[in-house]
Amino acid sequence: MMIGLALEPELDRPVLANPTTAMMVELRARLLQPMWYRVFWVAVFLAAAVADAVMHGLGLGPLYFFAAAVITTKTAVLMRRERKRFEHDSELLANAYWKPAAARVIHGAGLVTKLWVALGSDWVPVQVKWMTGMHRAVLRRTGRVWLVGPDERGLVLVRVEGSHYPFSGSVLTEVPAERPADKKEPTDPTVAAARNAAQSLTVLGMQLLGVLVFTLVVANSGDEFDLPVFVGVVGTGWGILFFRLYQAWRPGNLRQLPGLVAEANWVRVGVVVDPFEPRRLGAATATATVRSDGDVSRIVLPHAGVDLLGTMHETGVVWISGPFRGGGPVAVGYPGYPLVAAARVRR
């Protein structure tokens, strides 16, 4: 199902005049500010493993120390590089306006996408970071992007239809070889987004299992099983992960979301979104009023992306798949775009 609604930026306003784009850029800045704390905790965690190996005479101290040094250094370098690029992006965005351009995908893998972009009369190869396979699917369908830049360094920012986020990119000096879309790349961005949201709970389960396995290895590294170490590390690790789940996801009805999207009983409704406060990872708990054929309902979205909520606010319409019954789960989003979330209806 196609929604017949172009989700594109306004060209007569500065990029950061759009409140959703400004919010997403600010959230990225918040994530990058405490980066050295992350390096510190990586170092502490690995140093504990080194100390454990040395104390128990396993002969693995030098190997653990080398691993700790490599991982900590690589983390620091990547974070510093990301911070510098964000500073360059901020310079580009200052008082900038979006300009439309034709584009097509050369190839993409993971979070790296290479495009042909029309700059004037020339087609220029551009590499873009953080663009997912869902965004590439939209781009393959629409064949257009919006740009800021490139500047004298060849840096450019790219926006895809259905997303407010300015993806970081750069002009390539060499033309990459064209490749067909990977078989695993999604063809329906909405279905893929719903599936990814549900799988976030599986990822958490794998993290919990990883903490358990690591702690078992550490607790068994001596002559006898170290119960206090096992209980302390497992309790602390699981506590942190569950707290992260609550703070970042608050995953009400995520398991039902793929099924609700697959049913595709989409109904267009009017929507008014209440003010919301985004969390650090780009989502929020929000409430909204929806109207359909004179029927007014309130919906609660426990974990909705800022991109989705901003689009709902700007367009005043959204699509809902699922029954309008008090307390029942529904999918809320825009078919054909990676903008979808689980919600509950309450009268």
Short mmCIF file of C-alpha atoms in Angstrom, two decimals:
data_model
loop_
_atom_site.label_atom_id
_atom_site.label_comp_id
_atom_site.label_asym_id
_atom_site.label_seq_id
_atom_site.Cartn_x
_atom_site.Cartn_y
_atom_site.Cartn_z
CA MET A 1 0.00 0.00 0.00
CA MET A 2 1.29 3.44 -0.93
CA ILE A 3 0.04 6.37 1.12
CA GLY A 4 -0.03 8.99 -1.63
CA LEU A 5 1.68 11.51 0.62
CA ALA A 6 5.15 12.89 -0.13
CA LEU A 7 7.13 13.24 3.09
CA GLU A 8 9.62 15.85 1.98
CA PRO A 9 11.29 18.95 3.48
CA GLU A 10 10.31 22.58 3.00
CA LEU A 11 12.76 24.28 0.67
CA ASP A 12 12.00 27.88 1.68
CA ARG A 13 13.07 27.45 5.32
CA PRO A 14 16.52 26.79 6.83
CA VAL A 15 17.18 23.14 7.60
CA LEU A 16 17.29 23.69 11.35
CA ALA A 17 14.07 25.73 11.31
CA ASN A 18 12.33 22.37 11.15
CA PRO A 19 11.84 21.39 14.81
CA THR A 20 12.11 17.64 14.17
CA THR A 21 15.41 17.94 12.28
CA ALA A 22 16.75 20.29 14.94
CA MET A 23 15.74 17.84 17.67
CA MET A 24 17.43 14.90 15.93
CA VAL A 25 20.65 16.88 15.46
CA GLU A 26 20.57 17.90 19.13
CA LEU A 27 20.07 14.28 20.18
CA ARG A 28 23.12 13.26 18.17
CA ALA A 29 25.13 15.99 19.91
CA ARG A 30 24.02 14.68 23.31
CA LEU A 31 25.12 11.16 22.43
CA LEU A 32 28.57 12.35 21.38
CA GLN A 33 29.22 14.62 24.36
CA PRO A 34 30.02 11.89 26.94
CA MET A 35 32.10 9.82 24.53
CA TRP A 36 35.23 9.71 26.69
CA TYR A 37 33.23 8.21 29.52
CA ARG A 38 32.44 5.30 27.21
CA VAL A 39 36.14 4.78 26.48
CA PHE A 40 36.80 4.89 30.22
CA TRP A 41 34.26 2.18 31.01
CA VAL A 42 35.54 -0.05 28.20
CA ALA A 43 39.02 0.29 29.71
CA VAL A 44 37.77 -0.45 33.25
CA PHE A 45 35.84 -3.53 32.12
CA LEU A 46 38.80 -5.01 30.26
CA ALA A 47 41.24 -4.06 33.03
CA ALA A 48 39.12 -6.13 35.42
CA ALA A 49 39.52 -9.12 33.10
CA VAL A 50 43.30 -8.57 33.00
CA ALA A 51 43.50 -8.35 36.79
CA ASP A 52 41.48 -11.54 37.17
CA ALA A 53 43.77 -13.43 34.78
CA VAL A 54 46.91 -12.22 36.58
CA MET A 55 45.59 -12.99 40.07
CA HIS A 56 44.64 -16.54 39.14
CA GLY A 57 47.87 -17.21 37.31
CA LEU A 58 46.28 -18.14 34.00
CA GLY A 59 49.14 -16.79 31.92
CA LEU A 60 46.65 -14.79 29.87
CA GLY A 61 47.48 -11.42 31.38
CA PRO A 62 49.55 -10.14 28.40
CA LEU A 63 46.90 -11.31 25.92
CA TYR A 64 44.08 -9.63 27.88
CA PHE A 65 46.16 -6.47 28.25
CA PHE A 66 46.82 -6.36 24.50
CA ALA A 67 43.10 -6.86 23.76
CA ALA A 68 42.18 -4.13 26.25
CA ALA A 69 44.66 -1.70 24.69
CA VAL A 70 43.49 -2.40 21.13
CA ILE A 71 39.77 -2.17 21.89
CA THR A 72 40.12 0.96 24.03
CA THR A 73 42.29 2.72 21.44
CA LYS A 74 39.99 1.78 18.56
CA THR A 75 36.94 2.98 20.50
CA ALA A 76 38.64 6.30 21.26
CA VAL A 77 39.68 6.83 17.63
CA LEU A 78 36.22 6.04 16.24
CA MET A 79 34.51 8.34 18.74
CA ARG A 80 36.91 11.18 18.06
CA ARG A 81 36.37 10.76 14.31
CA GLU A 82 32.60 10.79 14.78
CA ARG A 83 32.80 13.91 16.92
CA LYS A 84 34.92 15.75 14.33
CA ARG A 85 32.49 14.84 11.56
CA PHE A 86 29.59 16.12 13.64
CA GLU A 87 31.41 19.44 14.06
CA HIS A 88 31.83 19.68 10.27
CA ASP A 89 28.16 18.79 9.78
CA SER A 90 27.15 21.53 12.20
CA GLU A 91 29.12 24.04 10.17
CA LEU A 92 27.37 22.87 6.99
CA LEU A 93 23.92 23.06 8.57
CA ALA A 94 24.26 26.60 9.90
CA ASN A 95 21.72 28.70 7.93
CA ALA A 96 21.62 26.06 5.17
CA TYR A 97 18.64 25.21 2.95
CA TRP A 98 17.80 21.86 1.41
CA LYS A 99 18.13 21.59 -2.36
CA PRO A 100 16.53 18.71 -4.30
CA ALA A 101 18.57 16.36 -6.45
CA ALA A 102 17.99 13.20 -8.45
CA ALA A 103 19.80 10.18 -7.03
CA ARG A 104 20.15 6.45 -7.44
CA VAL A 105 21.84 3.77 -5.39
CA ILE A 106 25.17 2.40 -6.65
CA HIS A 107 25.28 -0.16 -3.87
CA GLY A 108 24.84 -0.36 -0.13
CA ALA A 109 25.95 -2.63 2.67
CA GLY A 110 25.12 -2.26 6.33
CA LEU A 111 25.13 1.44 7.21
CA VAL A 112 27.24 2.58 4.24
CA THR A 113 25.53 3.62 1.00
CA LYS A 114 27.10 4.79 -2.25
CA LEU A 115 24.96 6.92 -4.55
CA TRP A 116 24.96 8.68 -7.86
CA VAL A 117 23.75 12.22 -7.15
CA ALA A 118 22.92 14.82 -9.80
CA LEU A 119 24.86 18.02 -9.08
CA GLY A 120 23.97 20.43 -11.83
CA SER A 121 24.57 18.63 -15.12
CA ASP A 122 26.97 16.10 -13.60
CA TRP A 123 26.36 12.83 -11.80
CA VAL A 124 28.72 12.59 -8.83
CA PRO A 125 29.44 9.52 -6.66
CA VAL A 126 28.70 10.16 -2.98
CA GLN A 127 29.20 7.89 0.03
CA VAL A 128 26.69 8.25 2.88
CA LYS A 129 27.03 6.92 6.44
CA TRP A 130 24.28 5.59 8.73
CA MET A 131 21.70 5.20 5.97
CA THR A 132 19.95 1.88 6.55
CA GLY A 133 18.65 -0.64 4.04
CA MET A 134 15.15 0.67 4.78
CA HIS A 135 16.14 4.17 3.67
CA ARG A 136 17.83 2.73 0.58
CA ALA A 137 14.57 0.97 -0.30
CA VAL A 138 12.76 4.32 -0.18
CA LEU A 139 15.48 5.95 -2.26
CA ARG A 140 15.37 3.23 -4.91
CA ARG A 141 11.62 3.86 -5.22
CA THR A 142 11.67 7.68 -5.24
CA GLY A 143 14.97 8.36 -7.03
CA ARG A 144 15.54 11.64 -5.22
CA VAL A 145 17.27 13.17 -2.21
CA TRP A 146 17.79 16.62 -0.69
CA LEU A 147 21.27 18.02 -0.15
CA VAL A 148 23.29 20.53 1.82
CA GLY A 149 26.69 21.01 0.22
CA PRO A 150 29.07 19.71 -0.92
CA ASP A 151 31.57 22.15 0.55
CA GLU A 152 35.20 22.66 -0.47
CA ARG A 153 36.16 19.52 1.47
CA GLY A 154 33.65 17.44 -0.45
CA LEU A 155 31.40 16.99 2.59
CA VAL A 156 27.68 16.79 2.02
CA LEU A 157 24.50 16.12 4.01
CA VAL A 158 21.73 13.99 2.52
CA ARG A 159 18.07 13.67 3.40
CA VAL A 160 15.83 10.89 2.06
CA GLU A 161 12.06 11.16 1.63
CA GLY A 162 10.32 10.04 4.81
CA SER A 163 13.17 10.96 7.15
CA HIS A 164 14.13 14.22 8.83
CA TYR A 165 17.69 13.14 9.57
CA PRO A 166 20.62 14.76 7.69
CA PHE A 167 22.88 11.80 6.86
CA SER A 168 26.62 12.52 6.68
CA GLY A 169 28.17 12.01 3.27
CA SER A 170 31.21 12.85 1.17
CA VAL A 171 32.00 13.07 -2.53
CA LEU A 172 34.07 10.10 -3.71
CA THR A 173 37.24 10.62 -5.74
CA GLU A 174 36.88 7.21 -7.41
CA VAL A 175 33.78 5.77 -9.03
CA PRO A 176 32.70 2.57 -7.24
CA ALA A 177 31.45 -0.46 -9.08
CA GLU A 178 27.67 -0.77 -9.29
CA ARG A 179 26.08 -3.77 -7.61
CA PRO A 180 22.50 -4.99 -7.42
CA ALA A 181 20.60 -4.74 -4.17
CA ASP A 182 21.48 -7.43 -1.65
CA LYS A 183 18.88 -10.17 -1.36
CA LYS A 184 18.60 -9.45 2.37
CA GLU A 185 17.86 -5.77 1.79
CA PRO A 186 14.22 -4.99 2.64
CA THR A 187 11.75 -4.21 -0.10
CA ASP A 188 9.06 -2.99 2.31
CA PRO A 189 10.60 -0.44 4.72
CA THR A 190 7.58 -0.48 7.06
CA VAL A 191 7.62 -4.25 7.50
CA ALA A 192 11.39 -4.15 8.09
CA ALA A 193 11.09 -1.34 10.65
CA ALA A 194 8.42 -3.26 12.57
CA ARG A 195 10.52 -6.41 12.53
CA ASN A 196 13.61 -4.55 13.75
CA ALA A 197 11.65 -3.01 16.62
CA ALA A 198 10.44 -6.43 17.76
CA GLN A 199 13.92 -7.92 17.43
CA SER A 200 15.32 -5.31 19.81
CA LEU A 201 14.00 -7.48 22.65
CA THR A 202 15.91 -10.47 21.25
CA VAL A 203 19.09 -8.38 21.19
CA LEU A 204 18.58 -7.54 24.85
CA GLY A 205 18.19 -11.25 25.63
CA MET A 206 21.49 -11.99 23.86
CA GLN A 207 23.20 -9.26 25.91
CA LEU A 208 21.86 -10.78 29.12
CA LEU A 209 23.15 -14.20 28.03
CA GLY A 210 26.55 -12.68 27.20
CA VAL A 211 26.83 -11.19 30.70
CA LEU A 212 25.94 -14.58 32.19
CA VAL A 213 28.53 -16.49 30.11
CA PHE A 214 31.30 -13.94 30.81
CA THR A 215 30.57 -14.08 34.55
CA LEU A 216 30.62 -17.87 34.58
CA VAL A 217 34.07 -17.82 32.97
CA VAL A 218 35.39 -15.28 35.48
CA ALA A 219 33.82 -17.02 38.49
CA ASN A 220 35.32 -20.39 37.43
CA SER A 221 38.79 -19.02 36.66
CA GLY A 222 40.16 -19.85 40.14
CA ASP A 223 40.54 -23.10 42.05
CA GLU A 224 36.87 -23.05 43.04
CA PHE A 225 33.66 -21.37 41.95
CA ASP A 226 33.55 -17.75 43.17
CA LEU A 227 29.89 -17.27 44.09
CA PRO A 228 30.15 -13.61 45.32
CA VAL A 229 31.78 -12.58 42.03
CA PHE A 230 29.14 -14.44 40.03
CA VAL A 231 26.19 -12.94 41.92
CA GLY A 232 27.70 -9.45 41.99
CA VAL A 233 28.60 -9.23 38.30
CA VAL A 234 25.42 -10.91 37.03
CA GLY A 235 23.25 -8.77 39.29
CA THR A 236 25.01 -5.55 38.27
CA GLY A 237 25.14 -6.41 34.56
CA TRP A 238 21.52 -7.50 34.33
CA GLY A 239 20.42 -4.52 36.39
CA ILE A 240 22.16 -2.12 33.99
CA LEU A 241 20.67 -3.84 30.93
CA PHE A 242 17.14 -3.88 32.33
CA PHE A 243 17.50 -0.21 33.26
CA ARG A 244 18.64 0.45 29.70
CA LEU A 245 15.58 -1.38 28.40
CA TYR A 246 13.29 0.77 30.52
CA GLN A 247 15.02 4.04 29.65
CA ALA A 248 15.57 3.44 25.94
CA TRP A 249 12.77 1.18 24.77
CA ARG A 250 9.78 0.89 27.13
CA PRO A 251 8.68 -1.73 24.63
CA GLY A 252 4.89 -1.91 25.01
CA ASN A 253 3.36 -4.19 22.36
CA LEU A 254 6.58 -4.49 20.32
CA ARG A 255 6.04 -8.21 19.87
CA GLN A 256 2.65 -7.61 18.23
CA LEU A 257 3.95 -4.87 15.91
CA PRO A 258 5.14 -7.07 12.96
CA GLY A 259 1.81 -8.91 12.89
CA LEU A 260 -0.20 -5.68 12.94
CA VAL A 261 1.88 -4.31 10.05
CA ALA A 262 1.62 -7.57 8.10
CA GLU A 263 -2.18 -7.44 8.33
CA ALA A 264 -1.99 -4.10 6.46
CA ASN A 265 -5.44 -2.97 7.56
CA TRP A 266 -4.25 0.60 7.22
CA VAL A 267 -6.75 3.38 7.84
CA ARG A 268 -5.92 7.05 7.37
CA VAL A 269 -6.81 9.20 10.39
CA GLY A 270 -6.27 12.75 11.49
CA VAL A 271 -3.82 13.12 14.36
CA VAL A 272 -2.72 15.73 16.90
CA VAL A 273 0.41 14.83 18.87
CA ASP A 274 0.81 16.06 22.45
CA PRO A 275 4.15 17.67 23.41
CA PHE A 276 6.77 15.04 24.19
CA GLU A 277 10.28 14.83 25.61
CA PRO A 278 12.72 12.70 23.59
CA ARG A 279 15.06 10.23 25.24
CA ARG A 280 18.79 10.09 24.47
CA LEU A 281 18.49 7.34 21.84
CA GLY A 282 15.99 9.22 19.67
CA ALA A 283 12.65 7.92 20.91
CA ALA A 284 9.91 9.11 23.25
CA THR A 285 6.79 8.06 25.05
CA ALA A 286 3.99 10.09 23.50
CA THR A 287 0.21 10.45 23.44
CA ALA A 288 -1.94 11.66 20.57
CA THR A 289 -5.56 12.23 19.57
CA VAL A 290 -6.78 10.52 16.41
CA ARG A 291 -10.01 11.19 14.50
CA SER A 292 -11.65 8.85 12.00
CA ASP A 293 -15.20 9.28 10.61
CA GLY A 294 -16.17 11.42 13.57
CA ASP A 295 -14.78 8.92 16.09
CA VAL A 296 -12.20 10.39 18.48
CA SER A 297 -9.69 8.20 20.32
CA ARG A 298 -6.56 8.69 22.38
CA ILE A 299 -3.50 6.57 21.67
CA VAL A 300 -0.36 5.99 23.73
CA LEU A 301 2.95 5.25 21.98
CA PRO A 302 5.38 3.82 24.58
CA HIS A 303 8.35 3.88 22.21
CA ALA A 304 8.01 6.04 19.09
CA GLY A 305 10.87 7.50 17.09
CA VAL A 306 11.24 11.27 16.99
CA ASP A 307 11.17 11.02 13.19
CA LEU A 308 7.72 9.39 13.29
CA LEU A 309 6.30 11.79 15.88
CA GLY A 310 7.62 14.80 13.98
CA THR A 311 6.04 13.58 10.76
CA MET A 312 2.71 13.05 12.54
CA HIS A 313 2.87 16.58 13.93
CA GLU A 314 3.80 18.19 10.61
CA THR A 315 1.34 16.37 8.36
CA GLY A 316 -1.60 16.07 10.77
CA VAL A 317 -2.40 12.61 9.37
CA VAL A 318 -1.18 9.08 10.07
CA TRP A 319 -2.17 5.51 9.18
CA ILE A 320 -3.29 2.96 11.78
CA SER A 321 -3.45 -0.82 11.35
CA GLY A 322 -5.40 -2.74 13.96
CA PRO A 323 -8.75 -2.58 15.79
CA PHE A 324 -9.89 0.60 17.54
CA ARG A 325 -10.73 -0.98 20.86
CA GLY A 326 -9.89 0.28 24.32
CA GLY A 327 -6.48 -0.96 25.39
CA GLY A 328 -5.90 -2.86 22.17
CA PRO A 329 -2.56 -2.75 20.30
CA VAL A 330 -2.33 -1.02 16.93
CA ALA A 331 0.45 -0.13 14.50
CA VAL A 332 0.87 3.58 13.79
CA GLY A 333 2.92 4.83 10.86
CA TYR A 334 3.30 5.56 7.17
CA PRO A 335 3.13 2.57 4.80
CA GLY A 336 6.10 2.52 2.45
CA TYR A 337 8.43 4.31 4.89
CA PRO A 338 10.47 3.16 7.91
CA LEU A 339 8.15 5.16 10.17
CA VAL A 340 6.11 2.88 12.42
CA ALA A 341 5.49 2.24 16.11
CA ALA A 342 3.28 0.19 18.39
CA ALA A 343 0.51 1.99 20.25
CA ARG A 344 -2.41 1.31 22.56
CA VAL A 345 -5.86 2.77 22.04
CA ARG A 346 -7.77 4.14 24.98
CA ARG A 347 -11.20 5.76 24.82
#
